[in-house]
mmCIF file of C-alpha atoms (C1' of nucleotides) in Angstrom:
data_model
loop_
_atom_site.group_PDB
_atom_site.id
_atom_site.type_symbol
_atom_site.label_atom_id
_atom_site.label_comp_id
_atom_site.label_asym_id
_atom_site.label_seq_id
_atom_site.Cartn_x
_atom_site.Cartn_y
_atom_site.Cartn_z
ATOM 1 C CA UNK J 650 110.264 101.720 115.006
ATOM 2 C CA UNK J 651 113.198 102.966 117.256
ATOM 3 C CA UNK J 652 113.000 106.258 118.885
ATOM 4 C CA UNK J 653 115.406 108.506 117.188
ATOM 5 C CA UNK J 654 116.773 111.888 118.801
ATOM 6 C CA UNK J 655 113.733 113.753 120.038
ATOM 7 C CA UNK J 656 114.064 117.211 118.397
ATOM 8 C CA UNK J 657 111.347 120.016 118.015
ATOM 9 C CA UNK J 658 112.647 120.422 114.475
ATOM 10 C CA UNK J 659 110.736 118.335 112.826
ATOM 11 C CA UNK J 660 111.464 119.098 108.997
ATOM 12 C CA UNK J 661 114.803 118.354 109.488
ATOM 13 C CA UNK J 662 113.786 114.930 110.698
ATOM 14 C CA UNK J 663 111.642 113.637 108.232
ATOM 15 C CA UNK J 664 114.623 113.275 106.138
ATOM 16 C CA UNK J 665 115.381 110.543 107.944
ATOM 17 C CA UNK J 666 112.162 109.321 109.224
ATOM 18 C CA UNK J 667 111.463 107.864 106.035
ATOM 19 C CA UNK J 668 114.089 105.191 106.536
ATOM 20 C CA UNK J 669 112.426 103.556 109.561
ATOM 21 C CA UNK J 670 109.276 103.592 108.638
ATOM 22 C CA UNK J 671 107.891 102.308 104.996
ATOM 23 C CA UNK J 672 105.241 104.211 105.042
ATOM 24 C CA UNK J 673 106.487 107.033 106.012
ATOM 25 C CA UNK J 674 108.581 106.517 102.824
ATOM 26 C CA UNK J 675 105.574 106.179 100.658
ATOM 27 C CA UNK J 676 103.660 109.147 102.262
ATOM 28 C CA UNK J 677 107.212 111.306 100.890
ATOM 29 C CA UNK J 678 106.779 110.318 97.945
ATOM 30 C CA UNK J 679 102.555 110.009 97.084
ATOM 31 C CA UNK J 680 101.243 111.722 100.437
ATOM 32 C CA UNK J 681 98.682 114.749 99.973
ATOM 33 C CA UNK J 682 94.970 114.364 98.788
ATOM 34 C CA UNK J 683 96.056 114.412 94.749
ATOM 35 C CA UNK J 684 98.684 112.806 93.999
ATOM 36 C CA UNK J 685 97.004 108.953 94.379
ATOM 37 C CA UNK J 686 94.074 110.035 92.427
ATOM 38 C CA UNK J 687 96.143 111.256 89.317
ATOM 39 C CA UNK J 688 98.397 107.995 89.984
ATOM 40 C CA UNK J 689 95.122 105.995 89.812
ATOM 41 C CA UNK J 690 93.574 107.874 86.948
ATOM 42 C CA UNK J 691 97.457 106.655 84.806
ATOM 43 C CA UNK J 692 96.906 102.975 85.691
ATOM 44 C CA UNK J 693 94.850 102.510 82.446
ATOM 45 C CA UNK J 694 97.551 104.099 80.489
ATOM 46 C CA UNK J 695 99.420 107.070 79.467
ATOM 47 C CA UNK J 696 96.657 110.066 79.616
ATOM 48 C CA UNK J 697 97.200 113.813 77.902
ATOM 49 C CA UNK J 698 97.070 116.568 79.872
ATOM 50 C CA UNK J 699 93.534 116.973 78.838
ATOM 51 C CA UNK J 700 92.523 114.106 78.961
ATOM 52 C CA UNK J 701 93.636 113.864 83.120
ATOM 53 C CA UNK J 702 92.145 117.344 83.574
ATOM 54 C CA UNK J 703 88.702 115.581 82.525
ATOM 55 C CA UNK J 704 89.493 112.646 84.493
ATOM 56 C CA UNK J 705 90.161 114.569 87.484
ATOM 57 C CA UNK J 706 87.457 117.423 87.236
ATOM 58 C CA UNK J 707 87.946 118.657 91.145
ATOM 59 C CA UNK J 708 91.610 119.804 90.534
ATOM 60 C CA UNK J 709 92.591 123.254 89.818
ATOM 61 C CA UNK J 710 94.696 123.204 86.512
ATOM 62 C CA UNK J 711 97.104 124.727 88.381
ATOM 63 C CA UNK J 712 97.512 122.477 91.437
ATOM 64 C CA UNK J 713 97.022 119.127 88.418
ATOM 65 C CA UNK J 714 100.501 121.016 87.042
ATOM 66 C CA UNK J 715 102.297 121.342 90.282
ATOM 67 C CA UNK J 716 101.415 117.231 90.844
ATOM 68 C CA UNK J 717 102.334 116.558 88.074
ATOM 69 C CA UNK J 718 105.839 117.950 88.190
ATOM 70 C CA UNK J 719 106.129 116.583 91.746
ATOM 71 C CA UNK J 720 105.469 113.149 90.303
ATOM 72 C CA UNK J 721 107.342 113.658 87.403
ATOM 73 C CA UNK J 722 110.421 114.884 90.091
ATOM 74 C CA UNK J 723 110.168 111.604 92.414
ATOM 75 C CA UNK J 724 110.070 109.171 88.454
ATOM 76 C CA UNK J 725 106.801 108.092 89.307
ATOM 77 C CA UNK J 726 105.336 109.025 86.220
ATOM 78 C CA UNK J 727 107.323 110.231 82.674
ATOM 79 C CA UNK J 728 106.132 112.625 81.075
ATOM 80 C CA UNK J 729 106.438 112.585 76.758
ATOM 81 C CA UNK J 730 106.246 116.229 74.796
ATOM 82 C CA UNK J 731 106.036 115.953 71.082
ATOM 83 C CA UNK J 732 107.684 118.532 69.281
ATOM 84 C CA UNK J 733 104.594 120.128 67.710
ATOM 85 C CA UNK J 734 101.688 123.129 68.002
ATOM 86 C CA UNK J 735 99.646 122.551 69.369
ATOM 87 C CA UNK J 736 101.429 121.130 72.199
ATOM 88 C CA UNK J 737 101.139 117.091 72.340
ATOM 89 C CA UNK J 738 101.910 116.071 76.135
ATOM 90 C CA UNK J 739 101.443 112.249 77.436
ATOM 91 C CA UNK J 740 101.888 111.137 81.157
ATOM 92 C CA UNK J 741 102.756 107.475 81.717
ATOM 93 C CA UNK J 742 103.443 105.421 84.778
ATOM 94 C CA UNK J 743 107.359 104.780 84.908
ATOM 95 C CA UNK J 744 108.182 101.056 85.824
ATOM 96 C CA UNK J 745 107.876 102.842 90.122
ATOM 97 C CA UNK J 746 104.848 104.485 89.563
ATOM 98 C CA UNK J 747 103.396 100.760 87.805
ATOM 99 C CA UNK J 748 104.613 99.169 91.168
ATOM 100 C CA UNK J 749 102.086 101.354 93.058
ATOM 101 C CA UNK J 750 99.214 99.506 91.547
ATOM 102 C CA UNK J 751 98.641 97.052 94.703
ATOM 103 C CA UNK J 752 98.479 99.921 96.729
ATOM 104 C CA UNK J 753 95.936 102.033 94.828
ATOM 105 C CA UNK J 754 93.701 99.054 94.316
ATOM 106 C CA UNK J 755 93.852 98.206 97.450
ATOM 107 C CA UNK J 756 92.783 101.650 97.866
ATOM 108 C CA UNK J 757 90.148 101.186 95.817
ATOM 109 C CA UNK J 758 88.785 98.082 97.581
ATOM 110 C CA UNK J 759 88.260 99.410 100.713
ATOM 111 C CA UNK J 760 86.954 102.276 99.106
ATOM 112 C CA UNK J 761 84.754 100.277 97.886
ATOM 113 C CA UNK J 762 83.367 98.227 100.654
ATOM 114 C CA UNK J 763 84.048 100.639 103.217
ATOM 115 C CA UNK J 764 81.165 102.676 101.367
ATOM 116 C CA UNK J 765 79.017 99.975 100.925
ATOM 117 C CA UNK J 766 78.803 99.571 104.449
ATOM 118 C CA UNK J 767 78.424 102.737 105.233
ATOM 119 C CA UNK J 768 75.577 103.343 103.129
ATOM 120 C CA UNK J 769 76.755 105.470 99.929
ATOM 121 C CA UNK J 770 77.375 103.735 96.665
ATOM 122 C CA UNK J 771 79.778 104.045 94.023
ATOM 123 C CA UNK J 772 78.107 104.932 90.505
ATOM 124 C CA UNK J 773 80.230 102.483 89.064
ATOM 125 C CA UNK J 774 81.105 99.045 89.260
ATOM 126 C CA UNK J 775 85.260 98.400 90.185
ATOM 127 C CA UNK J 776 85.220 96.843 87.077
ATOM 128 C CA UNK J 777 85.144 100.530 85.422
ATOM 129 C CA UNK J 778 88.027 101.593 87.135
ATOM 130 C CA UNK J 779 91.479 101.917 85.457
ATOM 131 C CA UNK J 780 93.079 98.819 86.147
ATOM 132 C CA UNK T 1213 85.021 108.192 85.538
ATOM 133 C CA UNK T 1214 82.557 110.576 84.319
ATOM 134 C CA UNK T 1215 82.967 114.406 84.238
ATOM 135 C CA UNK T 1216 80.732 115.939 86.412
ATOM 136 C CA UNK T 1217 79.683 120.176 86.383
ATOM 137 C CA UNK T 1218 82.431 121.940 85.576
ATOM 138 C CA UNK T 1219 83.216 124.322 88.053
ATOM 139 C CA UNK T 1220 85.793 126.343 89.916
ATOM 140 C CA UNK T 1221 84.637 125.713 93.700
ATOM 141 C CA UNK T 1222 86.848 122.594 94.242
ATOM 142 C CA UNK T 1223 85.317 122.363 98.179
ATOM 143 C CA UNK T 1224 82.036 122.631 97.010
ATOM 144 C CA UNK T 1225 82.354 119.532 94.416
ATOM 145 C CA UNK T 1226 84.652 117.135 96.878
ATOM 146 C CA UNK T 1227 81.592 115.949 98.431
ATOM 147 C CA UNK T 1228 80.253 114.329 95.509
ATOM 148 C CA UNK T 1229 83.846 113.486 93.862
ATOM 149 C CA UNK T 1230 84.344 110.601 96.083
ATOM 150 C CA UNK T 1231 81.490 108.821 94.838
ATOM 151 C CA UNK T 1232 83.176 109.210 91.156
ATOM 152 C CA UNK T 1233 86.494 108.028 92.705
ATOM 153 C CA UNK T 1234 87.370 105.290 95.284
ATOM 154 C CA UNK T 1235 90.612 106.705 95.982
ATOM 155 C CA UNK T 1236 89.156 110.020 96.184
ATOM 156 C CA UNK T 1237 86.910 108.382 98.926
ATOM 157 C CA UNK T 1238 89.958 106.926 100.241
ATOM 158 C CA UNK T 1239 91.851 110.167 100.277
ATOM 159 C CA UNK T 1240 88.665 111.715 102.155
ATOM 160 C CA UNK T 1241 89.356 109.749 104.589
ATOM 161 C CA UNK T 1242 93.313 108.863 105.256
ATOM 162 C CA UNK T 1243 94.646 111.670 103.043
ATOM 163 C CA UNK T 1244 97.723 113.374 103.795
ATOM 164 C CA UNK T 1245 101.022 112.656 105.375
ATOM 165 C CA UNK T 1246 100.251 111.874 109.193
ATOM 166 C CA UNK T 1247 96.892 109.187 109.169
ATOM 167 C CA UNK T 1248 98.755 106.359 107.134
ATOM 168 C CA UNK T 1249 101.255 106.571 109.525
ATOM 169 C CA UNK T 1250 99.617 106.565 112.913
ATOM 170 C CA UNK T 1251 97.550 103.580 111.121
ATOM 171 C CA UNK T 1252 100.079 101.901 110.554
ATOM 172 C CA UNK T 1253 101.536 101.950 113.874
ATOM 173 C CA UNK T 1254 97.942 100.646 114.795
ATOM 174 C CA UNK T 1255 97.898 97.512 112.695
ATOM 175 C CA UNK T 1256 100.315 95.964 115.540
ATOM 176 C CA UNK T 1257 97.162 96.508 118.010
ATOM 177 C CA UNK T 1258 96.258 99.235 120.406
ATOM 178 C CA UNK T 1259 98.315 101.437 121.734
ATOM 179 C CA UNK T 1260 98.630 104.261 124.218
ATOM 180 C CA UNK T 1261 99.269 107.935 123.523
ATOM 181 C CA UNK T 1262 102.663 107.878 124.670
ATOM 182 C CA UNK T 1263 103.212 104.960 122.614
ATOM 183 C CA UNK T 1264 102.344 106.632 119.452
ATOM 184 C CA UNK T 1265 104.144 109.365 120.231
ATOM 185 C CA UNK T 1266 107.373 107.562 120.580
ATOM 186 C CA UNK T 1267 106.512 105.098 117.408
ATOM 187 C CA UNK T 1268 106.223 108.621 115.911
ATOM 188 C CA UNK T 1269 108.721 110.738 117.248
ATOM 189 C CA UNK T 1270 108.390 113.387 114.117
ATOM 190 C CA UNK T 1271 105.324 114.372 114.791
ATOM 191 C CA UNK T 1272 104.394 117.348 117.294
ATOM 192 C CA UNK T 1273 102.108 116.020 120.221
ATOM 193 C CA UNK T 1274 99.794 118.953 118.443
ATOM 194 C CA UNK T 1275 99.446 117.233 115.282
ATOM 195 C CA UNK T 1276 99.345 114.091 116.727
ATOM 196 C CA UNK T 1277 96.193 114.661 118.702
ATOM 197 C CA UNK T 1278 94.450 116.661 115.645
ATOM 198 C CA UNK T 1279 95.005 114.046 113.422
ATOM 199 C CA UNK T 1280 94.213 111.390 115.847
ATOM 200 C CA UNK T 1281 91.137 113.050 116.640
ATOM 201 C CA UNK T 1282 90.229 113.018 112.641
ATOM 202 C CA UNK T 1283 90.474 109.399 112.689
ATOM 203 C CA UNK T 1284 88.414 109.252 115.420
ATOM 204 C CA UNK T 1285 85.774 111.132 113.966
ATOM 205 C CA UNK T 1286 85.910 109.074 110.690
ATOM 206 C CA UNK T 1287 85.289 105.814 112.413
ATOM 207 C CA UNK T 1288 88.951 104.535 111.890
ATOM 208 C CA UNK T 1289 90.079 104.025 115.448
ATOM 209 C CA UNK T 1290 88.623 104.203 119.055
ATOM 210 C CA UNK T 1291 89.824 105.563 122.219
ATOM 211 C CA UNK T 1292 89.210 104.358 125.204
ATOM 212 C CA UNK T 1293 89.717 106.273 128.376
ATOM 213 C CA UNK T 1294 90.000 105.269 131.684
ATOM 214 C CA UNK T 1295 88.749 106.804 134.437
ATOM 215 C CA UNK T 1296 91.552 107.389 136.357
ATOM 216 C CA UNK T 1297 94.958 109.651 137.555
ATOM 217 C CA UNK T 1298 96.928 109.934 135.509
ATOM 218 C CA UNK T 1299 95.019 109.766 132.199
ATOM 219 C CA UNK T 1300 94.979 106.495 130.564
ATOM 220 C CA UNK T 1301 93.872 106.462 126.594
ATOM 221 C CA UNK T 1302 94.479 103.507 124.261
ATOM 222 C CA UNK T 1303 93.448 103.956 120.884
ATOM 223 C CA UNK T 1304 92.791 101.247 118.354
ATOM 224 C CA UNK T 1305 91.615 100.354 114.829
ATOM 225 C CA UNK T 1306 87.744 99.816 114.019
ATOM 226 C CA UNK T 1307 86.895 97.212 112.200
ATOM 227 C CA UNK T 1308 86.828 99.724 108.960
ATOM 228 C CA UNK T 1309 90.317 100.744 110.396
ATOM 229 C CA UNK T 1310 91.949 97.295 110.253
ATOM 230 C CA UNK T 1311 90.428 96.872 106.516
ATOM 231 C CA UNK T 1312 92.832 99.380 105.759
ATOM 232 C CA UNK T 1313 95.774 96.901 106.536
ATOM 233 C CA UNK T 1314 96.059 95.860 102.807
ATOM 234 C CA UNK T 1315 97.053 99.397 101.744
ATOM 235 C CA UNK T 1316 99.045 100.368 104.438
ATOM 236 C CA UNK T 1317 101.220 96.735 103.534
ATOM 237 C CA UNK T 1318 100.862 97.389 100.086
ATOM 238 C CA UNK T 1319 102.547 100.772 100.633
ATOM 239 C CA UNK T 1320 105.457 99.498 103.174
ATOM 240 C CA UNK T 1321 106.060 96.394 100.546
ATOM 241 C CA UNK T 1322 106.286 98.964 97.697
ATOM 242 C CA UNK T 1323 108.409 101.023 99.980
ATOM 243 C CA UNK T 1324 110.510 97.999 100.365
ATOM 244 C CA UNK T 1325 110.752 97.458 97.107
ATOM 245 C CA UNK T 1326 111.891 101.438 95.905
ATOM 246 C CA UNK T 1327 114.058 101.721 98.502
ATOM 247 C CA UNK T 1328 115.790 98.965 97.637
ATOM 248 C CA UNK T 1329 116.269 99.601 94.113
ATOM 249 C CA UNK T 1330 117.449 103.643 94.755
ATOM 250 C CA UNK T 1331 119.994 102.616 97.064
ATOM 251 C CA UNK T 1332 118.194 103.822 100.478
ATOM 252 C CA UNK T 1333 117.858 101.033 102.578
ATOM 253 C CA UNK T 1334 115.597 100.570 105.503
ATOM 254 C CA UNK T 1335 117.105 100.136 108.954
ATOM 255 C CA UNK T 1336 114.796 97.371 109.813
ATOM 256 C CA UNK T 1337 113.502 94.235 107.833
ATOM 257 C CA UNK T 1338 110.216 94.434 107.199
ATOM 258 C CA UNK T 1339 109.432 91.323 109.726
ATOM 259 C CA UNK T 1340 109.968 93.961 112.331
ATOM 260 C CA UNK T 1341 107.257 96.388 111.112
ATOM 261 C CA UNK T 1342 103.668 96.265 112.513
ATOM 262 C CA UNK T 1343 101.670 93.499 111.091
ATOM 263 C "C1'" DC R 965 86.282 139.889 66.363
ATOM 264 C "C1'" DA R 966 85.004 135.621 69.054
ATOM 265 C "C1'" DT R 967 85.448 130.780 70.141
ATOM 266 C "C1'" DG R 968 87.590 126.341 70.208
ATOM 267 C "C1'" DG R 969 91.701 123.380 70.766
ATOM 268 C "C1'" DT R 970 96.714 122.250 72.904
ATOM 269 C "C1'" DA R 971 99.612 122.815 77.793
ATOM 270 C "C1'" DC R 972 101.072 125.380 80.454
ATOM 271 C "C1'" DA R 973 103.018 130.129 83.519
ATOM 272 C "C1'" DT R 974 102.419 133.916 86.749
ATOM 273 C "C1'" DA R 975 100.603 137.088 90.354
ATOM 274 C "C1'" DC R 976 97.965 137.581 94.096
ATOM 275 C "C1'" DT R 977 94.830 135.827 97.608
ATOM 276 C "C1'" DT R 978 92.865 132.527 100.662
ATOM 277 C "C1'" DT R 979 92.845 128.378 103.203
ATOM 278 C "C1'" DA R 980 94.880 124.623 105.547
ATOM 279 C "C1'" DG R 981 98.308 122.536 108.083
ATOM 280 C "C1'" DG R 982 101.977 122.504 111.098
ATOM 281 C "C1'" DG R 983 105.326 124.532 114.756
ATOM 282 C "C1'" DT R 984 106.462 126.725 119.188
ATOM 283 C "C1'" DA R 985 105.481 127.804 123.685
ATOM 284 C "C1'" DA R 986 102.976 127.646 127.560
ATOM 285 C "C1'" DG R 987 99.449 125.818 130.003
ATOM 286 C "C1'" DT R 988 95.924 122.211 132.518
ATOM 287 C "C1'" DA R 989 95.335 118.491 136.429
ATOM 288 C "C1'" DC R 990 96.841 114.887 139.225
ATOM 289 C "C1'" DT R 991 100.395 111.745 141.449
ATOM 290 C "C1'" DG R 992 105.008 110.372 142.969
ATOM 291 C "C1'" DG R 993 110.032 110.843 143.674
ATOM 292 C "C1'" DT R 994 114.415 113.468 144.595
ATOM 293 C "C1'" DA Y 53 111.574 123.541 144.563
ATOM 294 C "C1'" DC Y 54 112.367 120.415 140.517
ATOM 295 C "C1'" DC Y 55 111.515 116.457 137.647
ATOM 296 C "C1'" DA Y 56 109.042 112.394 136.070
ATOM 297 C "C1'" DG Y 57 104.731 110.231 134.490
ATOM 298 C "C1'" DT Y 58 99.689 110.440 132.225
ATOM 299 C "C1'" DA Y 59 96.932 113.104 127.908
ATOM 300 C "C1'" DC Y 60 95.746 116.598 126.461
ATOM 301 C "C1'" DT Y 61 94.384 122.399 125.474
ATOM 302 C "C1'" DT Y 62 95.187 127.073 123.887
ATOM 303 C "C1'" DA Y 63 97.338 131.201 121.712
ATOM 304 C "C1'" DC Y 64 100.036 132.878 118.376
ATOM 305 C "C1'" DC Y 65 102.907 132.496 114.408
ATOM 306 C "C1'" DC Y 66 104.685 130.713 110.143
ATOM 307 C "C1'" DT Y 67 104.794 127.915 106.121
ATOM 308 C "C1'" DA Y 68 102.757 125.196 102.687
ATOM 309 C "C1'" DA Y 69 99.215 124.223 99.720
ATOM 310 C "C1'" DA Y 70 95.425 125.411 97.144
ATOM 311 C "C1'" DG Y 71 92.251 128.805 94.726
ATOM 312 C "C1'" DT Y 72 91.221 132.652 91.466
ATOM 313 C "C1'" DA Y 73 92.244 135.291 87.672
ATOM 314 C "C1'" DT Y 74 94.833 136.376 83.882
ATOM 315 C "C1'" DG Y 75 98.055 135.503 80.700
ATOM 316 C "C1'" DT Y 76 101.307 132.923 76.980
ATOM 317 C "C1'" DA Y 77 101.796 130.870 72.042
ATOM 318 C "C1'" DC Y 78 100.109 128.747 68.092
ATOM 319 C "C1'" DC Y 79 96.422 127.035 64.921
ATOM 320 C "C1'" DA Y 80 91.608 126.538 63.100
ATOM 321 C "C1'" DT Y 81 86.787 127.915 62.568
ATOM 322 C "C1'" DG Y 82 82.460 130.845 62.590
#
DNA sequence: CATGGTACATACTTTAGGGTAAGTACTGGT
DNA sequence: ACCAGTACTTACCCTAAAGTATGTACCATG
């Protein structure tokens, strides 16, 4: 990557960093600790709120809401409300968010043999993974 | 993946989550904005401090050296020093490190790809990006 | 009344991450 | 003196992200 004008300002940067460096790009758009999990958990198919809360026990409902909306903002993932009480939500990959499945299952690989080799299994086979 | 105890101290239960989750695990490990980046820049073979710091210029030579030293401790790169004036540090992927170079292409291909189709294109082709 | 279900919102607090500035130590050049 | 190079460290501050607790609205059941 070419150097670009040095600057202490860094946030005002990164809106262009993104263009000279792919990743970079992709950390914009699915960098933090949750969003590639949730993104993972919606490979199998569109998931309900509740049923990605369960999916995802470790998240806070709260900070599960924020992703979502984040992912929902950058169309990675569309987001279906039925017009009904109780509320009917579904969350579904958009046509992006589908393209991201090399990258979370290569994710997933290393994942997996970088724990084998280090001595801590998975308690499930890949094969159980949404795919 | 299986719900495990309920319970509101996220920290506590992140330890085991990974197990549940391979991109959890993954996310342990290269989560956030800065590690797939600075990996990245590795896949093209060692490098010096000062290099990274110029393939990087957005980051802050403070953040750099955290999150270099996080890598470090997770077994994703060496460093090497020298014992000499002035310093002289390479660092480098591990072997786990370099296993990592299917998701950081996967990401810069999908990157590719997105940026292509929302108008934003990338300065470079992506023959010129670390391989 | 309580609990369960659905999917959120809000207020406040705590934690984590990042930024700025100055510094370390040594060498060499202007 | 200053600046350049090498690779960091430390103190303080600010922002961002996450956590906790409570609430919303509606329906059904014990």
């Amino acid at each position: 990557m070419t150097t670009i004008k040095e600057s202490s300002t860094i946030q005002a940067n990164k809106q262009l960093a993104y263009q000279e460096c792919p990743v970079t790009y992709v950390m914009e758009k699915i960098g933090g600790y949750w969003k590639p999990i949730i993104l993972f958990q919606l490979l199998s198919g569109p998931k309900r709120y509740g049923e990605l809360k369960r999916a995802v026990p470790t998240i806070t409902e709260k900070v599960l809401i924020q992703q979502l909306k984040q992912l929902e903002a950058d169309q990675l993932i569309n987001r279906k409300a039925e017009p009904v009480i109780p509320p009917h939500v579904t969350y579904s990959l958009t046509k992006s968010g589908k393209a991201l499945r090399d990258v979370l299952w290569a994710m997933a690989n290393w994942a997996a043999m970088d724990s084998k080799e280090s001595g801590k299994i998975f308690r499930k086979n890949m094969k159980d993974f949404p795919g």
